[in-house]
XYZ file of C-alpha atoms in Angstrom:
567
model
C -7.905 -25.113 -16.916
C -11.533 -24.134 -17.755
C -13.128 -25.765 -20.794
C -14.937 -22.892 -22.422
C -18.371 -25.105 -21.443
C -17.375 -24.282 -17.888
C -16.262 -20.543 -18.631
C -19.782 -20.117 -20.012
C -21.939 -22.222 -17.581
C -19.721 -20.037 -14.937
C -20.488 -16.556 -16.501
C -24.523 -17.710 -16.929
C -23.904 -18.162 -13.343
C -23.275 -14.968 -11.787
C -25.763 -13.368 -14.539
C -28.352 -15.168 -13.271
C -27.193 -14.445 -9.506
C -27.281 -10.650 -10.741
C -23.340 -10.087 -9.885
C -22.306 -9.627 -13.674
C -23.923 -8.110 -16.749
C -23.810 -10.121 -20.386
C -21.396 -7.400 -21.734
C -18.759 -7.714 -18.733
C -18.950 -11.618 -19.538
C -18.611 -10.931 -23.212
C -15.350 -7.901 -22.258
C -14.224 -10.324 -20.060
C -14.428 -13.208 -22.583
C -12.585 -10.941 -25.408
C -9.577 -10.926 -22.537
C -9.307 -14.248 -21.966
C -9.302 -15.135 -25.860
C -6.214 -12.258 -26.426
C -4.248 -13.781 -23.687
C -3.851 -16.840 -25.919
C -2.104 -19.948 -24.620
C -1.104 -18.472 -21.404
C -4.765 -17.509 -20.389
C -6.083 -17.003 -16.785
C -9.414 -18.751 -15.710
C -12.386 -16.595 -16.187
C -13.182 -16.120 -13.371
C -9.798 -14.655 -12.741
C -10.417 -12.030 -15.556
C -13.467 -11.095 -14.211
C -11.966 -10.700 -10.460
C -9.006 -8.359 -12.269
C -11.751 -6.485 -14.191
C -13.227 -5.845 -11.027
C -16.615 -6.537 -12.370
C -16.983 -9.359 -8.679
C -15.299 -10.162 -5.978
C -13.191 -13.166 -5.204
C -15.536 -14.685 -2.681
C -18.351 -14.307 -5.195
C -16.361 -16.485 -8.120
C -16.195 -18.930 -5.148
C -19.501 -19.284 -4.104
C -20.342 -19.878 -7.826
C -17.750 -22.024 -8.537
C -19.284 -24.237 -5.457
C -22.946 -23.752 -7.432
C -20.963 -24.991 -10.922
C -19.140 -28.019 -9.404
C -22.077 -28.680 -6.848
C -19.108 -28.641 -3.701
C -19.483 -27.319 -0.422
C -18.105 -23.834 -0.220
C -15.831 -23.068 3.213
C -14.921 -20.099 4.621
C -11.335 -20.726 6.918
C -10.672 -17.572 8.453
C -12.509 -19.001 11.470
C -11.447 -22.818 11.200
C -8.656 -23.749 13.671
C -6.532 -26.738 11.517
C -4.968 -29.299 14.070
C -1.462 -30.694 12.837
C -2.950 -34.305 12.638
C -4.343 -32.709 9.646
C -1.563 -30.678 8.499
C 0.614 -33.564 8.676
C -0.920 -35.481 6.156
C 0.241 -33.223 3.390
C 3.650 -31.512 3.190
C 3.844 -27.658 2.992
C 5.328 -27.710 -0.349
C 2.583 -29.475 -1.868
C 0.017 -27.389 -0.395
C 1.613 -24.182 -1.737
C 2.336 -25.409 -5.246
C -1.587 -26.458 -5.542
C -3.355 -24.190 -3.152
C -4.867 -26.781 -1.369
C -4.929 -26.828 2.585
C -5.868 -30.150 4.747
C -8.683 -28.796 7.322
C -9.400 -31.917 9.304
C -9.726 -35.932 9.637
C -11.848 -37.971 10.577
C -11.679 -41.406 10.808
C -10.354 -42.332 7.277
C -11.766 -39.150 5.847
C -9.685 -36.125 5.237
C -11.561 -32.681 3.748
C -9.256 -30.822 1.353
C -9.930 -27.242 0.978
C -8.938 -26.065 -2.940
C -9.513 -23.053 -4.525
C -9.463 -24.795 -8.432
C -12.178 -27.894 -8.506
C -11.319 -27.887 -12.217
C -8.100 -29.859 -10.793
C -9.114 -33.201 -10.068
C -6.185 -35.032 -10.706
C -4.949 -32.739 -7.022
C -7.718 -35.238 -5.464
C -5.795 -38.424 -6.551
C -2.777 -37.115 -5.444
C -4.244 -36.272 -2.141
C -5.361 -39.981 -1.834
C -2.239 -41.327 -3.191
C -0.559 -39.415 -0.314
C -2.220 -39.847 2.569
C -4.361 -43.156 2.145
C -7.473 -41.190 3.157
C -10.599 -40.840 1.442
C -10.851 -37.290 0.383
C -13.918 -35.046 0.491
C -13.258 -31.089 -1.128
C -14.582 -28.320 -0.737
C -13.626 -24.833 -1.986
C -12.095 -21.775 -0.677
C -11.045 -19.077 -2.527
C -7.093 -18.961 -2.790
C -6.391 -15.750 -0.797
C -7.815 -17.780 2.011
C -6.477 -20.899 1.469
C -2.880 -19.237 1.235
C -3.406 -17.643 4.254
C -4.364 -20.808 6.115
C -1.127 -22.349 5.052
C 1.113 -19.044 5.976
C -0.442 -19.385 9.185
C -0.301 -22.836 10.229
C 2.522 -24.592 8.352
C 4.869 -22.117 9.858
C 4.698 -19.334 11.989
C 8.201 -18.281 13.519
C 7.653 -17.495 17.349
C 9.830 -14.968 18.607
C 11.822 -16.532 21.220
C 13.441 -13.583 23.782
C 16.393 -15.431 25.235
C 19.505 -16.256 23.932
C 19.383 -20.798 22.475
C 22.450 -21.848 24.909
C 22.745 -25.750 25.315
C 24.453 -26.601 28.658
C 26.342 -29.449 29.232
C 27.132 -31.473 32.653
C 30.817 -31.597 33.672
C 29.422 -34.936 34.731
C 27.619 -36.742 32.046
C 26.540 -40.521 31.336
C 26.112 -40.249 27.968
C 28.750 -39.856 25.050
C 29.884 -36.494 23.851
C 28.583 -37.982 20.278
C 24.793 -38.363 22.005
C 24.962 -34.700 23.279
C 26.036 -33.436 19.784
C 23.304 -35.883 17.774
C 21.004 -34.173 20.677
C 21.839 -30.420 19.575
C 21.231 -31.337 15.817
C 18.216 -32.558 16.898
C 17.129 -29.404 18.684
C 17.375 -27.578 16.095
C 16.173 -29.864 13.020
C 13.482 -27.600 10.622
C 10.739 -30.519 10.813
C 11.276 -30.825 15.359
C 11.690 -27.014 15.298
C 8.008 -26.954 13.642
C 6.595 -29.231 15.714
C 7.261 -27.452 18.847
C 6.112 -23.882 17.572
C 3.073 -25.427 15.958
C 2.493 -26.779 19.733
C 2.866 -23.549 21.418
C 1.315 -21.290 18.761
C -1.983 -23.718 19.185
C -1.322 -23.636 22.984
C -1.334 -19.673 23.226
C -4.232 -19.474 20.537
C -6.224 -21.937 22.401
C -6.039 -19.731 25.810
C -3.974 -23.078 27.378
C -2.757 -23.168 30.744
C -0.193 -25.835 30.667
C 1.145 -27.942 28.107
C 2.093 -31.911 28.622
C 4.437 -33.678 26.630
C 4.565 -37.046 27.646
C 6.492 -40.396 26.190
C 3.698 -43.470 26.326
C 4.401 -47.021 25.583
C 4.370 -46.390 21.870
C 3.895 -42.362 21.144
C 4.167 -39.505 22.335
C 1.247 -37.941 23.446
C 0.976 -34.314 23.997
C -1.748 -32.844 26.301
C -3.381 -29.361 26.770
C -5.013 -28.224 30.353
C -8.036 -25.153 29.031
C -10.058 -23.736 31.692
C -8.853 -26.487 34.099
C -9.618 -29.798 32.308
C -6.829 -31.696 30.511
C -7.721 -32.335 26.930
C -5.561 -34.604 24.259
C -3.837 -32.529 21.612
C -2.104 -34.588 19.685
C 0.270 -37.332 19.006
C 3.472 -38.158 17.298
C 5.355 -41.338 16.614
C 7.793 -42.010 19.698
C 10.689 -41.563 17.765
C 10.323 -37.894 17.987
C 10.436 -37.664 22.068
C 14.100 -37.426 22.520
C 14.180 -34.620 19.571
C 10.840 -32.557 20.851
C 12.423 -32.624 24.560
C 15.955 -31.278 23.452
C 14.044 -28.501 21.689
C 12.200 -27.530 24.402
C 15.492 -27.714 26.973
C 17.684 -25.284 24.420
C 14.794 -22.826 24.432
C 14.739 -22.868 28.304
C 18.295 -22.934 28.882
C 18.407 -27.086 30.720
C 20.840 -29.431 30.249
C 20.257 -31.670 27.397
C 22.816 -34.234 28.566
C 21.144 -34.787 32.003
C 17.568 -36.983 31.359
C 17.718 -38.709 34.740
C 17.040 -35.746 37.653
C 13.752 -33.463 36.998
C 15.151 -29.620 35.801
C 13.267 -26.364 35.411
C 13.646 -23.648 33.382
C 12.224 -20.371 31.779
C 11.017 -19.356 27.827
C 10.036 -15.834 26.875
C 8.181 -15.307 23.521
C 5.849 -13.569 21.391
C 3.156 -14.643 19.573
C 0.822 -12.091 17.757
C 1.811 -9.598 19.906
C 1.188 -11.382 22.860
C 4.185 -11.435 25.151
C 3.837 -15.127 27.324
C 6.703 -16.570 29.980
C 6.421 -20.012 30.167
C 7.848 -22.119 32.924
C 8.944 -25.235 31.703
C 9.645 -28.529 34.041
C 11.101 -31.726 32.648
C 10.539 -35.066 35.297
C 12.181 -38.512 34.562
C 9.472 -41.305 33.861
C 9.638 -44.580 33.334
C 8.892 -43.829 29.667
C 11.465 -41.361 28.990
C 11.369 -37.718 30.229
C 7.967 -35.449 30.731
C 7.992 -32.157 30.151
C 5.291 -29.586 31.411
C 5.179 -26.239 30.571
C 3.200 -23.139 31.999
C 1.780 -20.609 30.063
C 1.557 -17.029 31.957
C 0.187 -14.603 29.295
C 1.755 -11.080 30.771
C -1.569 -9.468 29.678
C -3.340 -11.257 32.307
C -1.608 -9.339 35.085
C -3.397 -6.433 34.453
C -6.704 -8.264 35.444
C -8.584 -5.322 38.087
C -10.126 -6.860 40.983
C -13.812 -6.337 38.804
C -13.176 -8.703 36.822
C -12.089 -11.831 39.627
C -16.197 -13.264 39.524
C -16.745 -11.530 42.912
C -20.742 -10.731 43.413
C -21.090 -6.980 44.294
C -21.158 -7.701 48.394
C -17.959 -9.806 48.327
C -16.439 -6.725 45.950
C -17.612 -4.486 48.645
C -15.724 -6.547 51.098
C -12.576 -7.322 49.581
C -12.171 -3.525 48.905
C -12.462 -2.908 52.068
C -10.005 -5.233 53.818
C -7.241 -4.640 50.789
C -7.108 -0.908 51.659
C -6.850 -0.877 55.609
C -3.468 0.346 56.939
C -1.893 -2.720 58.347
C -3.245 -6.430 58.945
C -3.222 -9.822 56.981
C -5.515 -10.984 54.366
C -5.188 -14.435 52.976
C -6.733 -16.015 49.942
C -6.709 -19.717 49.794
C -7.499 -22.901 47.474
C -5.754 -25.607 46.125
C -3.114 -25.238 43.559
C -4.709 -23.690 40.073
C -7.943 -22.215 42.199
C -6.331 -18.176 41.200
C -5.183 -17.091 44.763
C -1.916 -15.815 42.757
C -4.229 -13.957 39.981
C -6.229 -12.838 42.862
C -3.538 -10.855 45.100
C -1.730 -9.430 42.096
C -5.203 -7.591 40.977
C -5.265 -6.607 44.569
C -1.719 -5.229 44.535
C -3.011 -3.101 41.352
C -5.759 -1.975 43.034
C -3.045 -0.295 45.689
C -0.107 0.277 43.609
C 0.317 3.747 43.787
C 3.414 5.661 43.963
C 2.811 6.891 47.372
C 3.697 2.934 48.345
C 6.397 0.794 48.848
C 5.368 -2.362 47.946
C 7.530 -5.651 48.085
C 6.845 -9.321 47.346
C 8.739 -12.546 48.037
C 7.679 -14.913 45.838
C 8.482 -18.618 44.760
C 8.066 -18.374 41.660
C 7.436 -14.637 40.597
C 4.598 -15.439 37.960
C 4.402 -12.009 36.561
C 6.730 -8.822 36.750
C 4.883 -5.923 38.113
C 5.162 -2.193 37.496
C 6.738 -0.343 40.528
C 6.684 -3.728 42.182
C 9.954 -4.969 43.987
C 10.069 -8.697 43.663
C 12.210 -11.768 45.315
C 12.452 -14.451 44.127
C 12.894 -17.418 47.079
C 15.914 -19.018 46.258
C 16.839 -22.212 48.311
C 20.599 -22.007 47.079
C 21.548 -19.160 48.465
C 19.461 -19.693 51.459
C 17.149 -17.325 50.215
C 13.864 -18.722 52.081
C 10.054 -16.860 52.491
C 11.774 -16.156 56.154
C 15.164 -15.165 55.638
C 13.491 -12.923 52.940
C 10.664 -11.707 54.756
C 13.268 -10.383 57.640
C 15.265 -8.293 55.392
C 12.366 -6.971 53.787
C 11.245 -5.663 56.921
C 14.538 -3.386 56.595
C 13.395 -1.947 53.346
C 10.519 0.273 54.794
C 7.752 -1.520 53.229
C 4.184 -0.226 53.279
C 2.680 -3.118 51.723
C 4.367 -7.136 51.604
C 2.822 -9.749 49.264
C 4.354 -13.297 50.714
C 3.344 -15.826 47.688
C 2.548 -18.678 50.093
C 2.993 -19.384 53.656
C 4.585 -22.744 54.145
C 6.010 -22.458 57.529
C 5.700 -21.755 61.154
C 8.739 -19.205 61.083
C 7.079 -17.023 57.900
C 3.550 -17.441 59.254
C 4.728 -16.058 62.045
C 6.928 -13.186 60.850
C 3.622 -12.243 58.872
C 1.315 -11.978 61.593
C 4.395 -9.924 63.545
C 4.799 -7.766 60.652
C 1.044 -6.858 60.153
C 1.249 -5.821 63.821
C 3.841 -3.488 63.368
C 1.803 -1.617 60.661
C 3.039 -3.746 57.361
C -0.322 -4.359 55.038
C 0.306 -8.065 54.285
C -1.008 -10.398 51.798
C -0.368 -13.957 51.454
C -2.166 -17.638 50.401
C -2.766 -20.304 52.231
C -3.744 -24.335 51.090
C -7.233 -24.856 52.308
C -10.270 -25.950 51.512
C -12.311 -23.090 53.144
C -12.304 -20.085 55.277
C -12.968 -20.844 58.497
C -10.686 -23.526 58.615
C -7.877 -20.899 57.649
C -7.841 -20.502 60.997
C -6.930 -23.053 62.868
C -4.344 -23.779 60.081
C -2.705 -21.047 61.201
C -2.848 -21.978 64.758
C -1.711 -25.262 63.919
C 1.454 -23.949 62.407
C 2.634 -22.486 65.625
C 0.986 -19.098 65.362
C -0.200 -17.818 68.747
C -4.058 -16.566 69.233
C -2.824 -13.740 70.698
C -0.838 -12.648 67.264
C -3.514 -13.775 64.958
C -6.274 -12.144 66.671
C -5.189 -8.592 65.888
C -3.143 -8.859 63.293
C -6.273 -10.905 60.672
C -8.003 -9.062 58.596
C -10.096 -11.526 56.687
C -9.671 -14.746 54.443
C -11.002 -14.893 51.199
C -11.291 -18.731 49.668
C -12.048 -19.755 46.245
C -12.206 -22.080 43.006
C -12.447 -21.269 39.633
C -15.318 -22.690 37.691
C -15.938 -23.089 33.566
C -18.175 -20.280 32.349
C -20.406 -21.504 29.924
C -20.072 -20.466 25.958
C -22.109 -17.935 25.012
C -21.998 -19.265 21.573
C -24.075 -21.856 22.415
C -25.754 -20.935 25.940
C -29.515 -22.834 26.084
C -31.752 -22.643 29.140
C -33.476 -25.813 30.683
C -35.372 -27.041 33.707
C -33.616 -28.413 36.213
C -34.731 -32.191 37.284
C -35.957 -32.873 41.176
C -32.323 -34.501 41.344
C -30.511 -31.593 40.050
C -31.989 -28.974 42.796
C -31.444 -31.821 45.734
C -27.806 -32.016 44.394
C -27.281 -28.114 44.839
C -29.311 -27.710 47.873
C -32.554 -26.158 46.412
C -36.040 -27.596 47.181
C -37.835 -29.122 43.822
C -41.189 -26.648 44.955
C -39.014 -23.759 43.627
C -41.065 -22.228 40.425
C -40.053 -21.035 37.483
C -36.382 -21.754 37.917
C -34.431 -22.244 34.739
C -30.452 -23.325 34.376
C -28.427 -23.021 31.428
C -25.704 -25.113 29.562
C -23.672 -24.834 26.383
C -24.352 -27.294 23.860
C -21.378 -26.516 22.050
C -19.911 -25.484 19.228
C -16.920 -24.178 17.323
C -15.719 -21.562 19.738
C -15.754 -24.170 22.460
C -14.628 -26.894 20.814
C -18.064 -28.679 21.322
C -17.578 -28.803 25.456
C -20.006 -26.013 26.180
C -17.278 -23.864 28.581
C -15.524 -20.780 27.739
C -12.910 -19.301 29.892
C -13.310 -19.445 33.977
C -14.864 -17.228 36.636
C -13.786 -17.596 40.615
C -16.832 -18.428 43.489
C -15.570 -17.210 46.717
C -16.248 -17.031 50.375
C -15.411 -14.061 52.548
C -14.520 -14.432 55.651
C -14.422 -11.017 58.034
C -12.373 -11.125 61.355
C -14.662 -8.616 63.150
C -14.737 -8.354 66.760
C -17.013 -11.567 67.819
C -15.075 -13.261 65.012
C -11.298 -12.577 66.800
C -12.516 -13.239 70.044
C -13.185 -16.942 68.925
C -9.498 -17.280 67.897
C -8.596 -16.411 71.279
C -10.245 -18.889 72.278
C -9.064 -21.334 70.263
C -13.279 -21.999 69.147
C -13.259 -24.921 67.209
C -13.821 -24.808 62.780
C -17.093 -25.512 63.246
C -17.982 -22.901 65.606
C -16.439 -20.480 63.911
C -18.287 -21.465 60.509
C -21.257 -21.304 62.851
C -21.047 -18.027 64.349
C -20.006 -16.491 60.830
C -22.889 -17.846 59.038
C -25.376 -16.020 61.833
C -23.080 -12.677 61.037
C -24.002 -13.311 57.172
C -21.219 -15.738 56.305
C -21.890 -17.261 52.953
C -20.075 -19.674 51.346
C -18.940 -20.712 48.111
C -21.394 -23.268 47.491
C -23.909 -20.134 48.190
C -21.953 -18.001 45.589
C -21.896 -20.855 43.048
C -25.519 -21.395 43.263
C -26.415 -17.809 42.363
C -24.369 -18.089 39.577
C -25.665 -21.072 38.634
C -29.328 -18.817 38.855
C -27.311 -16.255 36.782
C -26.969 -18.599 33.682
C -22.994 -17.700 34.553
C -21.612 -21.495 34.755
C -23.832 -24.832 35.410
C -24.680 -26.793 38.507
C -22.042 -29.847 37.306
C -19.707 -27.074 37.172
C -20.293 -25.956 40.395
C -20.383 -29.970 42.350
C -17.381 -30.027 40.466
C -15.113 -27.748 42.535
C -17.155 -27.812 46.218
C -17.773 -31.041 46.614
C -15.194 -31.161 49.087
C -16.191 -27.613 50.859
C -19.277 -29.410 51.960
């Protein structure tokens, strides 16, 4: 409680601060005294009087006690922190753990008046403690929102078992109970609420030597999350195998599986796979945020002449356009912006695709399935039996579908599909490689589009520079250039002090014009056909990169990064 020294220093506080006249202190005062033995703070009378605000009691509470004040409706709490202090505790005191560092925790409380809360704290936890106030609206919300939010999970919690099993029917059954404990429940929403807050691609659960460790890849990069004592692996896994549907009794052969759920509104599919280590079993899952499938083709990255081009080539009549990259470069986010850019209802539009990522409206979808012999080919021949205007084939893998593709785009089928490489050009002899002849890609290609996804730099904490003599040589500009300036993030907060936030693709366009499909016929060679592309006005990614480099878009490590091997 106050000491009526305090309720007074307090009160000469906000007078002198200009928030509170000396007859509201006295009214307010008068209150207190008539509530008798169970009285509020003053501050609390003065709140309820509505002579200040909440936020103003604690910013002069932080003047009275000389403590930090901290606002946390922008702090993101990380369950090493949380787990320091149970949920119970931090409700009964309105205190919240914000973060640790080394041996130091910071304690947000809303009542500095309570110090014994700080010897508790340290009693707990073993860490030094450093407070600082919040007010206790905030402070409540915190905990509401990170000790527990419930995720709404869309499918039905079914635990299979194996007809087959090694392991007792006692092990599957101490398996289930573990699945579904409160404290392992928590644990695996507090990973995917953090996951889908933090804009994560993939999540990594993995069983070390002596934790488990659990890993987050954001804008491409793997970062470390968290950890937990080992013990929990067997536990975290079985609650991440009932949400998906797997077989908790079978740890030896790599499953996959499926989770819908919704988190603030935001409705995500996640694709989960589970792979036998030597350290127990790994589990990865893959966030697809269904909002993202509404991306138009504007907002890919492409500069306004590669726009121009990939406009053109996605509404011709009939042909093939590819899009390749390695695996995570965005072909898939790519041709579903381009099938948005067509779907109208005047179309038929069909897809095969292995896995289908995202549903989409007026879309018919296959998914491959190898079980029922349900292959890109076999698919892509019945397909051709449906009337289709336009066919998205998610990848082509084989001579027999490359070459139903480039058949079908001949016969007056609009056909989109990906392809791994690491440029253009080189698209084409893939191709050729594969089995398909020059005389069916010639007339049937409509252009390749390649690409990468680079970090865009935070424009929290964008700063210009000069580039060093090194720096241009690196990127392939001469060190007499004037005036040029780069820019970096330095971080910050919103970043979470790596100075990149959120991707944007670099791309190369590649335009089978007449010169261009004459060269396939004749088998030309990569090279040549890089060569007589770049004299058409060819440019490449490393050329796109660059001039968003210029652009103060992304920075020139950024950019190394992902073309190295282009080059």
């Amino acid at each position: 409680m106050f000491s009526r020294e305090l309720n007074i220093k307090l009160g000469e506080i906000l007078i002198d601060k200009g928030l509170i006249s000396r007859d509201q202190l006295d009214h307010a005062l008068k209150n207190q005294k008539a509530g008798g033995m169970g009285q509020k703070r003053i501050g609390s009378y003065l709140i309820d009087l509505g002579f200040v605000s909440e936020e103003e009691i604690t910013q002069a509470l932080g003047m009275q006690f000389n403590i930090p004040v901290m606002k946390l409706d922008g702090i993101r709490i990380k369950p090493e922190a949380l787990d320091l202090i149970a949920e119970g505790t931090a409700k009964k005191f309105s205190i919240i753990p914000l973060f640790k560092i080394e041996n130091e925790l910071t304690l947000a409380i809303s009542d500095p008046t309570e110090i014994h809360l700080i010897d508790i704290v340290r009693s707990q936890t073993g860490c030094k403690v450093v407070p600082v106030i919040s007010s206790w609206s905030e402070i409540n919300r915190a905990i509401d929102k990170y000790y527990f939010k419930k995720i709404d999970t869309q499918i039905t919690e079914v635990v299979k078992e194996s007809d087959q099993t090694e392991i007792s029917r006692g092990e599957i059954e101490e398996l289930k109970r573990a699945g579904i404990d409160l404290p392992i429940v928590k644990i695996v929403d507090r990973i995917l609420i953090e996951a889908v807050e933090d804009g994560v691609s993939d999540i990594h659960i993995e069983p070390r030597e002596n934790l488990l460790a659990v890993r987050f890849r954001v804008d491409g990069i793997m970062h470390e999350f968290t950890k937990y004592p080992l013990h929990t692996h067997p536990a975290v896994v079985s609650r991440v195998k009932i949400l998906s549907s797997l077989d908790i009794s079978e740890r030896q052969k790599p499953q996959d599986g499926r989770i819908q759920i919704k988190i603030d509104e935001k409705e995500i599919d996640i694709r989960v796979s589970t792979l036998p280590t030597s350290h127990g079993e790994k589990v990865v899952m893959r966030l697809l945020n269904r909002a993202s499938v509404k991306v138009s083709i504007g907002d890919l990255g492409f500069s306004d002449r590669n726009l121009e081009l990939f406009e053109e080539m996605i509404r011709e009549p009939y042909g093939i356009v590819l899009v390749t990259g390695p695996t995570g470069s965005g072909k898939t986010t790519t041709l579903y912006a381009a099938l948005n850019a067509i779907n109208e209802p005047e179309r038929n539009i069909i897809t095969v695709e292995d896995p289908i990522e995202y549903q989409l409206e007026m879309i018919n979808q296959v998914q491959v399935n190898i079980k029922k012999d349900l292959t890109f080919a076999n698919a892509l021949r019945s397909i051709l039996r449906q009337d289709p205007d336009v066919i998205m084939i998610g990848e082509i893998r084989d001579p027999e579908t490359a070459a139903i593709a480039a058949e079908s785009a001949l016969t007056g089928h609009l056909v989109f599909s990906t392809l791994h490489t690491n440029d253009a050009p080189s698209s084409i002899t893939r191709l050729m490689d594969m089995g398909v002849e020059p005389f069916l890609l010639s007339p049937s290609l409509l252009g390749i589009i390649a690409q990468r996804l680079v970090r865009k730099i935070c424009t929290g904490c964008r700063e210009e520079y000069v580039p060093s003599v090194s720096e241009l040589h690196a990127v392939g500009l001469s060190s007499t250039v004037d005036n040029l300036v780069f820019s970096r993030g330095s971080g910050c907060e919103a970043c979470k002090q790596t100075g990149y936030k959120g991707r944007l693709g670099i791309h190369e366009i590649l335009i089978a014009d007449a010169r261009i499909r004459e060269m396939i016929t004749q088998r030309a060679s990569v090279g040549m056909i890089r060569e007589e592309a770049m004299r058409r006005g060819f440019k490449d990614m490393r050329f796109d990169g660059l001039r968003k480099v210029i652009s103060g878009l992304t920075t020139s490590e950024e950019l190394l990064r992902v073309t190295r091997s282009t080059r």
